[in-house]
Amino acid sequence: VQGYAYDAKLRAAELAREVWAEPELAERLESEARDLQQRFDEAYWTGDHYALALDRDGARVDAHCSNVGHLLWSGIVPEERVDSVVAALMDDGLWSGWGVRTMAATEAAYNPLSYHNGTVWPHDNSLIAWGLASYGRWPETQRIVRRILDAAVYFNYELPEVFAGFPRAATPFPIAYPTAARPTAWAAGTPVLLLQILLGLRPDREKQILVTTAPELPSWARRLRLTGIRAFGRTW
């Protein structure tokens, strides 16, 4: 939530400056975002990782969950903290081999079949991958993209909203969550975002073009051809 508020202030500042012609509002929002980033870091950083939350007394709720990946997506993580956040996401606690779990296997509340306490959510992983890519962490980004696409094979290429968080080494295929919605919109949107991330595809509004920021495609992706993308009044 802290990261989402940070991102919202920066996006609103962009609108204020470029669309609404309100530079003073833009500067105020950007200042608020910087202040939030500093206060967040002071309140949530434990010394080697970010806490999950603060309780009503301001004490840290110190659990390892996939939420930290959303911090990367939001951009609130200072550069000096990124290595620690990435290491936590890719550690055996959170990383199941099929994707990032909602809660690390090292936590007391962990259950690979608990809806929010140990399962793997495809859309959650796509946002985490986007965050990793935004900080230039391409090996980890591509690992998530590959494993979520691998998992899709076992669901007939129709990703469910969630599947079990059992370690990949223990199961030859991802274990279905018994009551997962399928199809569901956020899981259906996941491969679209993963494709965009894999290509590093983004719009450049100033130049009115689509650009790719990713390095070369990983060897496992082989060849990839994307056509019919509408942007800036034309098809790419």
Coordinates of C-alpha atoms in Angstrom, one line a residue:
V1 CA 0.0 0.0 0.0
Q2 CA 2.9 2.4 0.8
G3 CA 4.4 1.7 -2.6
Y4 CA 1.1 2.1 -4.4
A5 CA 0.6 5.5 -2.7
Y6 CA 4.1 6.6 -3.7
D7 CA 3.5 5.5 -7.3
A8 CA 0.1 7.3 -7.4
K9 CA 1.6 10.6 -6.3
L10 CA 4.3 10.4 -9.0
R11 CA 1.7 9.6 -11.7
A12 CA -0.6 12.4 -10.5
A13 CA 2.4 14.8 -10.6
E14 CA 3.1 13.8 -14.2
L15 CA -0.5 14.5 -15.1
A16 CA -0.4 17.8 -13.2
R17 CA 2.8 18.9 -15.1
E18 CA 2.1 17.6 -18.6
V19 CA -1.7 17.7 -18.9
W20 CA -3.3 20.0 -16.3
A21 CA -0.5 22.7 -16.6
E22 CA -0.3 22.9 -12.8
P23 CA 3.5 22.8 -12.1
E24 CA 3.1 23.8 -8.4
L25 CA 0.8 20.8 -7.8
A26 CA 3.3 18.6 -9.6
E27 CA 6.1 19.8 -7.4
R28 CA 4.1 19.4 -4.2
L29 CA 3.1 15.8 -5.2
E30 CA 6.7 14.9 -6.0
S31 CA 7.8 16.4 -2.7
E32 CA 5.2 14.3 -0.9
A33 CA 6.4 11.2 -2.7
R34 CA 10.0 11.8 -1.7
D35 CA 8.9 12.3 1.9
L36 CA 6.8 9.1 1.8
Q37 CA 9.7 7.1 0.5
Q38 CA 12.0 8.3 3.3
R39 CA 9.3 7.8 6.0
F40 CA 8.5 4.3 4.6
D41 CA 12.1 3.2 4.6
E42 CA 12.6 4.4 8.2
A43 CA 9.5 2.7 9.4
Y44 CA 9.6 -0.6 7.5
W45 CA 13.3 -1.4 7.0
T46 CA 14.5 -4.0 9.6
G47 CA 18.2 -3.9 8.8
D48 CA 18.2 -6.5 6.1
H49 CA 14.7 -6.6 4.7
Y50 CA 11.3 -4.8 4.7
A51 CA 8.6 -5.7 7.2
L52 CA 5.2 -6.7 5.9
A53 CA 3.3 -4.1 7.9
L54 CA 3.0 -2.0 11.0
D55 CA 0.6 -2.9 13.8
R56 CA -1.6 -0.3 15.6
D57 CA 1.2 0.5 17.9
G58 CA 3.7 1.1 15.1
A59 CA 5.6 -2.2 15.7
R60 CA 6.8 -4.1 12.6
V61 CA 4.9 -7.2 11.5
D62 CA 8.0 -9.1 10.4
A63 CA 6.8 -11.7 7.8
H64 CA 8.3 -12.5 4.4
C65 CA 5.6 -12.2 1.8
S66 CA 5.4 -11.4 -1.9
N67 CA 4.4 -7.8 -1.1
V68 CA 8.0 -6.8 -1.3
G69 CA 7.9 -7.5 -5.1
H70 CA 5.2 -4.9 -5.4
L71 CA 7.5 -2.4 -3.7
L72 CA 9.9 -2.9 -6.7
W73 CA 7.0 -2.3 -9.1
S74 CA 6.1 0.9 -7.4
G75 CA 9.7 2.3 -7.4
I76 CA 9.7 3.2 -3.8
V77 CA 12.7 1.0 -3.0
P78 CA 16.0 2.9 -2.8
E79 CA 18.8 1.6 -5.0
E80 CA 20.8 0.5 -2.0
R81 CA 18.0 -1.8 -0.8
V82 CA 17.3 -3.5 -4.1
D83 CA 19.8 -6.4 -3.7
S84 CA 18.2 -7.4 -0.4
V85 CA 14.7 -7.3 -1.8
V86 CA 15.7 -9.4 -4.9
A87 CA 17.5 -11.9 -2.7
A88 CA 14.4 -12.3 -0.5
L89 CA 12.2 -12.9 -3.6
M90 CA 14.5 -15.5 -5.1
D91 CA 15.3 -17.3 -1.8
D92 CA 13.9 -20.8 -1.3
G93 CA 11.5 -19.4 1.2
L94 CA 9.5 -17.3 -1.3
W95 CA 10.6 -18.9 -4.5
S96 CA 8.7 -22.2 -5.1
G97 CA 10.3 -23.0 -8.5
W98 CA 7.0 -22.2 -10.2
G99 CA 6.8 -18.7 -9.0
V100 CA 7.0 -16.4 -5.9
R101 CA 4.8 -17.6 -3.1
T102 CA 2.5 -15.2 -1.2
M103 CA 4.3 -16.2 2.0
A104 CA 7.7 -17.7 2.6
A105 CA 7.9 -21.4 3.6
T106 CA 10.0 -20.3 6.6
E107 CA 7.0 -18.5 8.2
A108 CA 4.9 -20.1 10.9
A109 CA 1.7 -19.3 9.1
Y110 CA 2.9 -20.8 5.8
N111 CA 0.7 -23.3 4.1
P112 CA 1.2 -24.1 0.3
L113 CA -2.6 -24.4 0.0
S114 CA -3.5 -21.3 2.0
Y115 CA -5.1 -18.7 -0.3
H116 CA -2.8 -15.8 0.9
N117 CA -0.3 -17.6 3.0
G118 CA 1.8 -19.7 0.6
T119 CA 0.1 -20.1 -2.7
V120 CA 1.4 -18.7 -6.0
W121 CA -0.6 -16.1 -7.9
P122 CA 0.2 -15.6 -11.5
H123 CA -0.9 -11.9 -11.6
D124 CA 1.1 -11.3 -8.4
N125 CA 4.2 -12.7 -10.1
S126 CA 3.7 -10.6 -13.2
L127 CA 3.8 -7.4 -11.2
I128 CA 6.9 -8.7 -9.3
A129 CA 8.5 -9.4 -12.7
W130 CA 7.7 -5.9 -13.9
G131 CA 9.2 -4.5 -10.7
L132 CA 12.4 -6.5 -11.2
A133 CA 12.6 -5.4 -14.8
S134 CA 12.2 -1.8 -13.9
Y135 CA 15.4 -2.1 -11.8
G136 CA 17.2 -3.9 -14.6
R137 CA 17.2 -7.3 -12.8
W138 CA 16.7 -9.3 -16.0
P139 CA 17.9 -12.8 -15.0
E140 CA 15.4 -12.8 -12.1
T141 CA 12.7 -11.2 -14.3
Q142 CA 13.1 -13.9 -17.0
R143 CA 13.1 -16.7 -14.4
I144 CA 9.6 -15.6 -13.2
V145 CA 8.3 -15.2 -16.8
R146 CA 9.6 -18.6 -17.8
R147 CA 8.3 -20.5 -14.8
I148 CA 4.8 -18.9 -14.9
L149 CA 4.6 -19.8 -18.6
D150 CA 5.9 -23.3 -17.8
A151 CA 3.1 -23.6 -15.3
A152 CA 0.5 -22.5 -17.8
V153 CA 1.2 -25.6 -19.9
Y154 CA -0.3 -27.8 -17.1
F155 CA -3.5 -25.7 -17.0
N156 CA -4.0 -26.0 -20.8
Y157 CA -2.6 -22.5 -21.2
E158 CA -5.5 -21.0 -19.1
L159 CA -3.8 -19.8 -16.0
P160 CA -5.9 -20.0 -12.8
E161 CA -6.0 -17.2 -10.3
V162 CA -3.8 -19.2 -8.0
F163 CA -2.1 -22.5 -7.6
A164 CA -0.4 -24.3 -4.7
G165 CA 3.0 -23.2 -3.4
F166 CA 4.6 -26.7 -3.1
P167 CA 8.3 -26.6 -4.2
R168 CA 8.9 -27.5 -7.8
A169 CA 11.5 -30.1 -6.7
A170 CA 8.8 -32.0 -4.9
T171 CA 6.1 -32.1 -7.6
P172 CA 6.6 -32.7 -11.3
F173 CA 3.8 -30.3 -12.1
P174 CA 2.1 -27.3 -10.3
I175 CA -0.6 -28.5 -7.9
A176 CA -4.0 -27.0 -8.6
Y177 CA -5.8 -24.9 -6.0
P178 CA -9.2 -26.6 -5.6
T179 CA -11.4 -23.6 -5.7
A180 CA -9.4 -21.3 -7.9
A181 CA -11.4 -19.2 -10.4
R182 CA -10.5 -20.2 -14.0
P183 CA -10.8 -18.3 -16.2
T184 CA -10.3 -15.1 -14.3
A185 CA -9.4 -11.7 -15.5
W186 CA -6.2 -10.9 -13.6
A187 CA -4.8 -14.3 -14.5
A188 CA -5.8 -14.0 -18.1
G189 CA -4.0 -10.6 -18.2
T190 CA -0.8 -12.2 -16.8
P191 CA 0.6 -13.6 -20.1
V192 CA 0.0 -10.2 -21.8
L193 CA 2.0 -8.4 -19.2
L194 CA 4.7 -11.2 -19.2
L195 CA 5.1 -10.8 -23.0
Q196 CA 5.5 -7.0 -22.6
I197 CA 8.0 -7.5 -19.8
L198 CA 10.0 -10.1 -21.8
L199 CA 10.3 -7.7 -24.7
G200 CA 10.8 -4.6 -22.5
L201 CA 8.1 -3.0 -24.6
R202 CA 7.0 0.5 -23.6
P203 CA 5.6 3.6 -25.2
D204 CA 7.8 6.7 -25.6
R205 CA 5.3 9.5 -25.6
E206 CA 7.9 12.2 -26.5
K207 CA 9.0 10.4 -29.6
Q208 CA 5.6 8.8 -30.3
I209 CA 7.1 5.4 -30.8
L210 CA 7.2 2.0 -29.1
V211 CA 10.7 1.0 -27.8
T212 CA 12.1 -2.2 -26.3
T213 CA 14.3 -1.9 -23.2
A214 CA 15.0 -5.6 -22.6
P215 CA 18.3 -7.3 -23.5
E216 CA 18.2 -10.1 -26.1
L217 CA 15.5 -12.7 -25.7
P218 CA 16.6 -15.6 -23.5
S219 CA 17.5 -18.7 -25.5
W220 CA 14.5 -20.6 -24.1
A221 CA 12.1 -18.1 -25.8
R222 CA 13.6 -19.0 -29.2
R223 CA 11.8 -16.6 -31.7
L224 CA 9.0 -14.2 -30.9
R225 CA 7.0 -12.2 -33.4
L226 CA 4.5 -9.6 -32.2
T227 CA 2.2 -7.8 -34.7
G228 CA -0.9 -5.6 -34.7
I229 CA -0.1 -3.5 -31.6
R230 CA -1.9 -0.2 -31.7
A231 CA -0.1 2.9 -30.4
F232 CA 0.2 6.5 -31.4
G233 CA -2.4 6.2 -34.1
R234 CA -0.8 3.4 -36.0
T235 CA -0.2 -0.3 -36.0
W236 CA 3.2 -1.7 -35.0

